[in-house]
Amino acid sequence: MKKYIGKRLAGMIVVLLGVSILSFVFIALSGRDPAEIMARKGSLNATPEQIEAVRTEMGLDKPLPVRYVHWLKGLFSGEMGDSFYTHRPIKQDLKEFLPVSFYLVSLSLLWIILLTVPISLICARWRNGAADHIIRWLSLGGVCMPTFWLGFLLLLGFAVKLGWFHVLPDPGIKGYILPSFTLALPCACGLLRLMRSSLLAELGSDYVQYAKARGLSSSRILVRHILRNSLPPVITLFCQYLGYLVAGSVVVESVFSLKGLGSYLVNCVNAADSIATASCIVIIAGIFVLANLAGDVLNRLLCPWMVREQNA
């Protein structure tokens, strides 16, 4: 296990290095001049001399490889420089915006678990029944539903019509209930369909027939035996959704006026802030690859016999 984790971590470093290079270079070569953007914020009629002075002050007059190496050194030391957008240290910006996205994604993952596991067990226990057919059609609609449209519907229903929430975020965990549900529902619907299929695939296994011959009830077989063996593909997709939730939170944060990492990233892209943008993208990519690693390790711990079958 240690050797496997070491190999994955080494590969993760290579992936993050490639992501950092591509994100930094693409933003820098996007054709937008952050010095001109910042100069015209102070004066719409900024002269070329003023723009050049801002460029020198921001360090944009240096060659692109030099700027990248300087930023990369700061990334490893925790000092990523100052953001062109907020004029503050990026480290300070991340301390402000990252917790908002963390709470949003954490509550979304909880919604996904609460919606996926019990409902998929119901579908597998009474497969091809009325409840199973209704849930399958509803889950298909949930997968296709745009998050921004769902967010506006929830705001209209629960904030405007019923008054249970405010249009602007409420303080505390209450302000994350609607945004997290909006972010979680499409993922939960996709995961539900996968888990239902995985459960039904295990129902025809030999150990299930043996358990029935021993007199065990269908519900007990489903919860105590089938559920564990059907988890590997579900865990893999669940961990992949973690990276999607972090990256896709920008839409939900915009709808519900949350100031998280997603909205900060969009503002930095609009300002052509290559340093802050690359820092955010590397963080999101790091979360994604770590989540994939965690899913693989968890699958190996839950079902070690599957690993032995793959290596045989």
Short mmCIF file of C-alpha atoms in Angstrom, two decimals:
data_model
loop_
_atom_site.label_atom_id
_atom_site.label_comp_id
_atom_site.label_asym_id
_atom_site.label_seq_id
_atom_site.Cartn_x
_atom_site.Cartn_y
_atom_site.Cartn_z
CA MET A 1 0.00 0.00 0.00
CA LYS A 2 2.81 2.44 0.88
CA LYS A 3 4.54 1.76 -2.44
CA TYR A 4 1.28 2.32 -4.32
CA ILE A 5 0.60 5.61 -2.51
CA GLY A 6 4.18 6.76 -3.16
CA LYS A 7 3.81 6.16 -6.89
CA ARG A 8 0.50 7.99 -6.98
CA LEU A 9 1.92 10.96 -5.08
CA ALA A 10 4.85 11.17 -7.49
CA GLY A 11 2.45 11.15 -10.43
CA MET A 12 0.33 13.77 -8.68
CA ILE A 13 3.31 16.14 -8.47
CA VAL A 14 3.91 15.77 -12.22
CA VAL A 15 0.24 16.44 -12.96
CA LEU A 16 0.12 19.54 -10.76
CA LEU A 17 3.31 20.86 -12.33
CA GLY A 18 1.81 20.47 -15.80
CA VAL A 19 -1.42 22.13 -14.69
CA SER A 20 0.48 25.06 -13.21
CA ILE A 21 2.48 25.58 -16.41
CA LEU A 22 -0.54 25.42 -18.71
CA SER A 23 -2.74 27.64 -16.55
CA PHE A 24 -0.01 30.25 -16.05
CA VAL A 25 0.96 30.36 -19.72
CA PHE A 26 -2.58 30.35 -21.14
CA ILE A 27 -3.72 33.21 -18.90
CA ALA A 28 -0.55 35.19 -19.62
CA LEU A 29 -1.00 34.70 -23.39
CA SER A 30 -4.75 35.30 -23.42
CA GLY A 31 -4.30 38.67 -25.14
CA ARG A 32 -5.54 40.69 -22.15
CA ASP A 33 -3.07 43.05 -20.52
CA PRO A 34 -3.57 43.20 -16.73
CA ALA A 35 -1.46 46.38 -16.58
CA GLU A 36 -3.84 48.12 -18.99
CA ILE A 37 -6.87 46.83 -17.07
CA MET A 38 -5.50 48.13 -13.76
CA ALA A 39 -4.40 51.46 -15.26
CA ARG A 40 -7.81 52.10 -16.81
CA LYS A 41 -9.50 51.41 -13.49
CA GLY A 42 -7.87 54.55 -12.18
CA SER A 43 -8.25 56.55 -15.39
CA LEU A 44 -10.20 55.69 -18.51
CA ASN A 45 -7.79 57.81 -20.57
CA ALA A 46 -4.61 56.19 -19.26
CA THR A 47 -1.58 57.03 -21.35
CA PRO A 48 0.89 54.41 -22.62
CA GLU A 49 3.43 55.79 -20.13
CA GLN A 50 1.03 55.22 -17.24
CA ILE A 51 0.27 51.69 -18.45
CA GLU A 52 3.97 50.94 -18.75
CA ALA A 53 4.57 52.28 -15.22
CA VAL A 54 1.85 49.98 -13.87
CA ARG A 55 3.36 47.06 -15.80
CA THR A 56 6.75 47.70 -14.23
CA GLU A 57 5.22 48.05 -10.77
CA MET A 58 3.39 44.74 -11.16
CA GLY A 59 6.50 42.96 -12.43
CA LEU A 60 4.94 42.19 -15.80
CA ASP A 61 7.90 43.61 -17.68
CA LYS A 62 9.92 40.50 -16.86
CA PRO A 63 9.98 37.47 -19.22
CA LEU A 64 7.22 34.93 -18.76
CA PRO A 65 9.54 32.04 -17.66
CA VAL A 66 11.09 34.28 -15.00
CA ARG A 67 7.66 35.23 -13.66
CA TYR A 68 6.58 31.59 -13.62
CA VAL A 69 9.69 30.40 -11.74
CA HIS A 70 9.31 33.23 -9.23
CA TRP A 71 5.66 32.31 -8.67
CA LEU A 72 6.46 28.59 -8.41
CA LYS A 73 9.07 29.24 -5.72
CA GLY A 74 6.55 31.29 -3.81
CA LEU A 75 3.96 28.54 -4.21
CA PHE A 76 6.18 26.02 -2.43
CA SER A 77 7.00 28.50 0.33
CA GLY A 78 3.39 29.58 0.78
CA GLU A 79 4.02 33.12 -0.46
CA MET A 80 2.33 33.32 -3.85
CA GLY A 81 2.67 37.05 -4.28
CA ASP A 82 0.02 39.74 -4.54
CA SER A 83 -3.15 39.54 -6.58
CA PHE A 84 -3.55 42.08 -9.36
CA TYR A 85 -7.31 42.00 -8.74
CA THR A 86 -7.51 42.62 -4.97
CA HIS A 87 -4.05 44.18 -4.43
CA ARG A 88 -3.64 41.88 -1.45
CA PRO A 89 -1.46 38.82 -0.85
CA ILE A 90 -3.00 35.78 -2.54
CA LYS A 91 -2.44 33.85 0.68
CA GLN A 92 -4.71 36.30 2.49
CA ASP A 93 -7.35 36.08 -0.25
CA LEU A 94 -7.39 32.29 -0.05
CA LYS A 95 -7.85 32.40 3.73
CA GLU A 96 -10.94 34.53 3.14
CA PHE A 97 -12.53 32.80 0.15
CA LEU A 98 -11.49 29.15 0.53
CA PRO A 99 -13.46 28.44 3.77
CA VAL A 100 -16.70 29.51 2.05
CA SER A 101 -16.18 26.96 -0.71
CA PHE A 102 -15.07 24.38 1.85
CA TYR A 103 -18.31 24.67 3.83
CA LEU A 104 -20.36 24.68 0.62
CA VAL A 105 -18.69 21.55 -0.79
CA SER A 106 -18.71 19.72 2.56
CA LEU A 107 -22.44 20.22 3.01
CA SER A 108 -22.99 19.25 -0.65
CA LEU A 109 -21.16 15.95 -0.07
CA LEU A 110 -23.39 15.30 2.93
CA TRP A 111 -26.47 15.93 0.77
CA ILE A 112 -25.13 13.53 -1.85
CA ILE A 113 -24.66 10.73 0.70
CA LEU A 114 -28.07 11.29 2.31
CA LEU A 115 -29.83 11.30 -1.05
CA THR A 116 -27.89 8.52 -2.79
CA VAL A 117 -27.51 5.64 -0.33
CA PRO A 118 -31.05 5.18 1.06
CA ILE A 119 -32.83 5.92 -2.22
CA SER A 120 -30.63 3.56 -4.23
CA LEU A 121 -31.25 0.82 -1.64
CA ILE A 122 -34.99 1.38 -2.03
CA CYS A 123 -34.69 1.12 -5.82
CA ALA A 124 -32.68 -2.11 -5.57
CA ARG A 125 -34.96 -3.67 -2.93
CA TRP A 126 -38.15 -3.00 -4.90
CA ARG A 127 -36.69 -2.90 -8.40
CA ASN A 128 -39.06 -2.38 -11.34
CA GLY A 129 -41.72 -1.23 -8.92
CA ALA A 130 -43.62 2.05 -9.05
CA ALA A 131 -41.18 3.80 -6.70
CA ASP A 132 -38.20 2.54 -8.70
CA HIS A 133 -39.58 3.85 -12.00
CA ILE A 134 -40.50 7.24 -10.50
CA ILE A 135 -37.08 7.66 -8.89
CA ARG A 136 -35.30 6.70 -12.12
CA TRP A 137 -37.18 9.32 -14.11
CA LEU A 138 -36.69 11.98 -11.45
CA SER A 139 -32.97 11.21 -11.23
CA LEU A 140 -32.66 11.50 -15.01
CA GLY A 141 -34.26 14.93 -14.84
CA GLY A 142 -31.96 15.91 -11.98
CA VAL A 143 -28.85 14.99 -13.97
CA CYS A 144 -29.99 17.18 -16.87
CA MET A 145 -31.07 20.13 -14.73
CA PRO A 146 -28.76 23.19 -14.90
CA THR A 147 -27.58 24.26 -11.47
CA PHE A 148 -28.22 27.96 -12.06
CA TRP A 149 -31.86 27.27 -13.01
CA LEU A 150 -32.35 25.01 -9.99
CA GLY A 151 -30.81 27.68 -7.76
CA PHE A 152 -33.19 30.35 -9.04
CA LEU A 153 -36.16 28.00 -8.53
CA LEU A 154 -35.13 27.29 -4.93
CA LEU A 155 -34.67 31.00 -4.24
CA LEU A 156 -38.06 31.76 -5.78
CA GLY A 157 -39.83 29.04 -3.83
CA PHE A 158 -38.17 29.06 -0.41
CA ALA A 159 -36.92 32.65 -0.18
CA VAL A 160 -39.40 34.77 -2.14
CA LYS A 161 -42.65 32.76 -1.83
CA LEU A 162 -42.33 30.97 1.52
CA GLY A 163 -39.87 33.31 3.21
CA TRP A 164 -37.98 30.50 4.95
CA PHE A 165 -34.66 31.88 3.70
CA HIS A 166 -33.35 35.24 2.57
CA VAL A 167 -32.30 36.03 -0.98
CA LEU A 168 -28.92 37.14 0.35
CA PRO A 169 -27.02 34.47 2.34
CA ASP A 170 -28.15 33.97 5.93
CA PRO A 171 -25.45 33.85 8.61
CA GLY A 172 -24.22 30.47 9.74
CA ILE A 173 -25.06 27.09 8.27
CA LYS A 174 -28.54 28.23 7.21
CA GLY A 175 -26.98 30.29 4.44
CA TYR A 176 -25.43 27.15 2.92
CA ILE A 177 -28.52 24.90 2.88
CA LEU A 178 -30.00 26.01 -0.45
CA PRO A 179 -26.65 26.52 -2.25
CA SER A 180 -25.31 23.15 -1.12
CA PHE A 181 -28.51 21.35 -2.17
CA THR A 182 -28.37 23.08 -5.55
CA LEU A 183 -24.77 22.01 -6.04
CA ALA A 184 -25.37 18.46 -4.81
CA LEU A 185 -28.57 17.47 -6.62
CA PRO A 186 -27.18 16.78 -10.14
CA CYS A 187 -24.26 14.82 -8.68
CA ALA A 188 -26.55 12.89 -6.35
CA CYS A 189 -28.83 11.92 -9.24
CA GLY A 190 -25.91 10.65 -11.33
CA LEU A 191 -24.43 8.76 -8.40
CA LEU A 192 -27.83 7.29 -7.54
CA ARG A 193 -28.22 5.78 -11.00
CA LEU A 194 -24.72 4.28 -10.83
CA MET A 195 -25.25 2.85 -7.34
CA ARG A 196 -28.59 1.34 -8.32
CA SER A 197 -26.98 -0.38 -11.30
CA SER A 198 -24.09 -1.61 -9.15
CA LEU A 199 -26.47 -3.02 -6.55
CA LEU A 200 -28.56 -4.79 -9.18
CA ALA A 201 -25.41 -6.25 -10.77
CA GLU A 202 -24.48 -7.85 -7.45
CA LEU A 203 -27.93 -9.37 -6.90
CA GLY A 204 -27.18 -12.21 -9.30
CA SER A 205 -23.92 -13.22 -7.60
CA ASP A 206 -23.37 -16.66 -6.11
CA TYR A 207 -22.90 -15.38 -2.58
CA VAL A 208 -26.36 -13.79 -2.74
CA GLN A 209 -27.94 -17.13 -3.68
CA TYR A 210 -26.01 -18.80 -0.87
CA ALA A 211 -27.21 -16.18 1.62
CA LYS A 212 -30.80 -16.71 0.52
CA ALA A 213 -30.38 -20.46 0.93
CA ARG A 214 -29.27 -19.83 4.52
CA GLY A 215 -32.57 -18.09 5.17
CA LEU A 216 -31.33 -14.49 5.36
CA SER A 217 -33.88 -11.83 4.49
CA SER A 218 -33.53 -9.82 1.29
CA SER A 219 -33.12 -6.55 3.19
CA ARG A 220 -30.33 -7.99 5.36
CA ILE A 221 -28.51 -9.40 2.35
CA LEU A 222 -28.81 -6.07 0.57
CA VAL A 223 -27.49 -3.94 3.44
CA ARG A 224 -24.86 -6.25 4.98
CA HIS A 225 -23.42 -7.98 1.91
CA ILE A 226 -24.40 -6.46 -1.44
CA LEU A 227 -23.92 -2.84 -0.39
CA ARG A 228 -20.22 -3.24 0.44
CA ASN A 229 -19.39 -5.10 -2.78
CA SER A 230 -21.18 -2.51 -4.91
CA LEU A 231 -19.31 0.46 -3.44
CA PRO A 232 -16.02 0.59 -5.47
CA PRO A 233 -17.42 2.25 -8.63
CA VAL A 234 -19.62 4.47 -6.49
CA ILE A 235 -16.69 5.61 -4.34
CA THR A 236 -14.61 6.31 -7.44
CA LEU A 237 -17.29 8.53 -8.96
CA PHE A 238 -18.02 10.14 -5.59
CA CYS A 239 -14.39 11.22 -5.23
CA GLN A 240 -14.33 12.50 -8.80
CA TYR A 241 -17.39 14.59 -8.02
CA LEU A 242 -15.42 16.29 -5.23
CA GLY A 243 -13.20 18.06 -7.75
CA TYR A 244 -16.25 18.89 -9.86
CA LEU A 245 -18.03 20.42 -6.87
CA VAL A 246 -15.08 22.70 -6.11
CA ALA A 247 -14.70 23.80 -9.73
CA GLY A 248 -18.45 24.01 -10.37
CA SER A 249 -19.22 26.02 -7.25
CA VAL A 250 -18.71 29.25 -9.19
CA VAL A 251 -22.21 29.10 -10.70
CA VAL A 252 -23.87 28.40 -7.36
CA GLU A 253 -21.82 31.08 -5.62
CA SER A 254 -22.92 33.59 -8.25
CA VAL A 255 -26.60 32.69 -7.91
CA PHE A 256 -26.60 32.82 -4.10
CA SER A 257 -24.14 35.73 -3.77
CA LEU A 258 -21.51 33.69 -1.93
CA LYS A 259 -17.93 34.95 -1.95
CA GLY A 260 -16.00 31.72 -2.35
CA LEU A 261 -13.08 30.37 -4.32
CA GLY A 262 -15.14 30.01 -7.51
CA SER A 263 -16.25 33.65 -7.66
CA TYR A 264 -12.73 34.76 -6.75
CA LEU A 265 -11.32 32.67 -9.62
CA VAL A 266 -13.74 34.18 -12.15
CA ASN A 267 -12.89 37.72 -11.05
CA CYS A 268 -9.18 36.96 -11.34
CA VAL A 269 -9.68 35.58 -14.86
CA ASN A 270 -11.60 38.70 -15.88
CA ALA A 271 -8.76 40.82 -14.51
CA ALA A 272 -6.17 38.72 -16.39
CA ASP A 273 -4.55 37.99 -13.02
CA SER A 274 -2.33 35.09 -14.09
CA ILE A 275 -0.72 34.62 -10.66
CA ALA A 276 -3.95 34.34 -8.66
CA THR A 277 -5.67 32.35 -11.42
CA ALA A 278 -2.87 29.80 -11.62
CA SER A 279 -2.84 29.50 -7.81
CA CYS A 280 -6.58 28.77 -7.70
CA ILE A 281 -6.39 26.27 -10.56
CA VAL A 282 -3.51 24.41 -8.89
CA ILE A 283 -5.50 24.22 -5.65
CA ILE A 284 -8.55 22.84 -7.46
CA ALA A 285 -6.41 20.35 -9.41
CA GLY A 286 -4.70 19.30 -6.16
CA ILE A 287 -8.07 18.64 -4.53
CA PHE A 288 -9.16 16.63 -7.57
CA VAL A 289 -6.09 14.36 -7.69
CA LEU A 290 -6.07 13.89 -3.90
CA ALA A 291 -9.74 12.91 -4.02
CA ASN A 292 -9.02 10.35 -6.74
CA LEU A 293 -6.16 8.94 -4.67
CA ALA A 294 -8.38 8.76 -1.60
CA GLY A 295 -11.02 6.90 -3.61
CA ASP A 296 -8.53 4.31 -4.86
CA VAL A 297 -7.07 3.77 -1.38
CA LEU A 298 -10.54 3.47 0.15
CA ASN A 299 -11.56 0.91 -2.48
CA ARG A 300 -8.45 -1.15 -1.73
CA LEU A 301 -9.23 -1.09 1.99
CA LEU A 302 -12.93 -1.95 1.58
CA CYS A 303 -12.55 -4.65 -1.07
CA PRO A 304 -8.96 -5.99 -1.07
CA TRP A 305 -10.02 -9.14 -2.91
CA MET A 306 -10.90 -7.07 -5.99
CA VAL A 307 -7.34 -5.73 -6.08
CA ARG A 308 -5.94 -9.25 -5.91
CA GLU A 309 -8.24 -10.30 -8.78
CA GLN A 310 -7.01 -7.37 -10.91
CA ASN A 311 -3.35 -8.21 -10.22
CA ALA A 312 -3.84 -11.93 -10.88
#
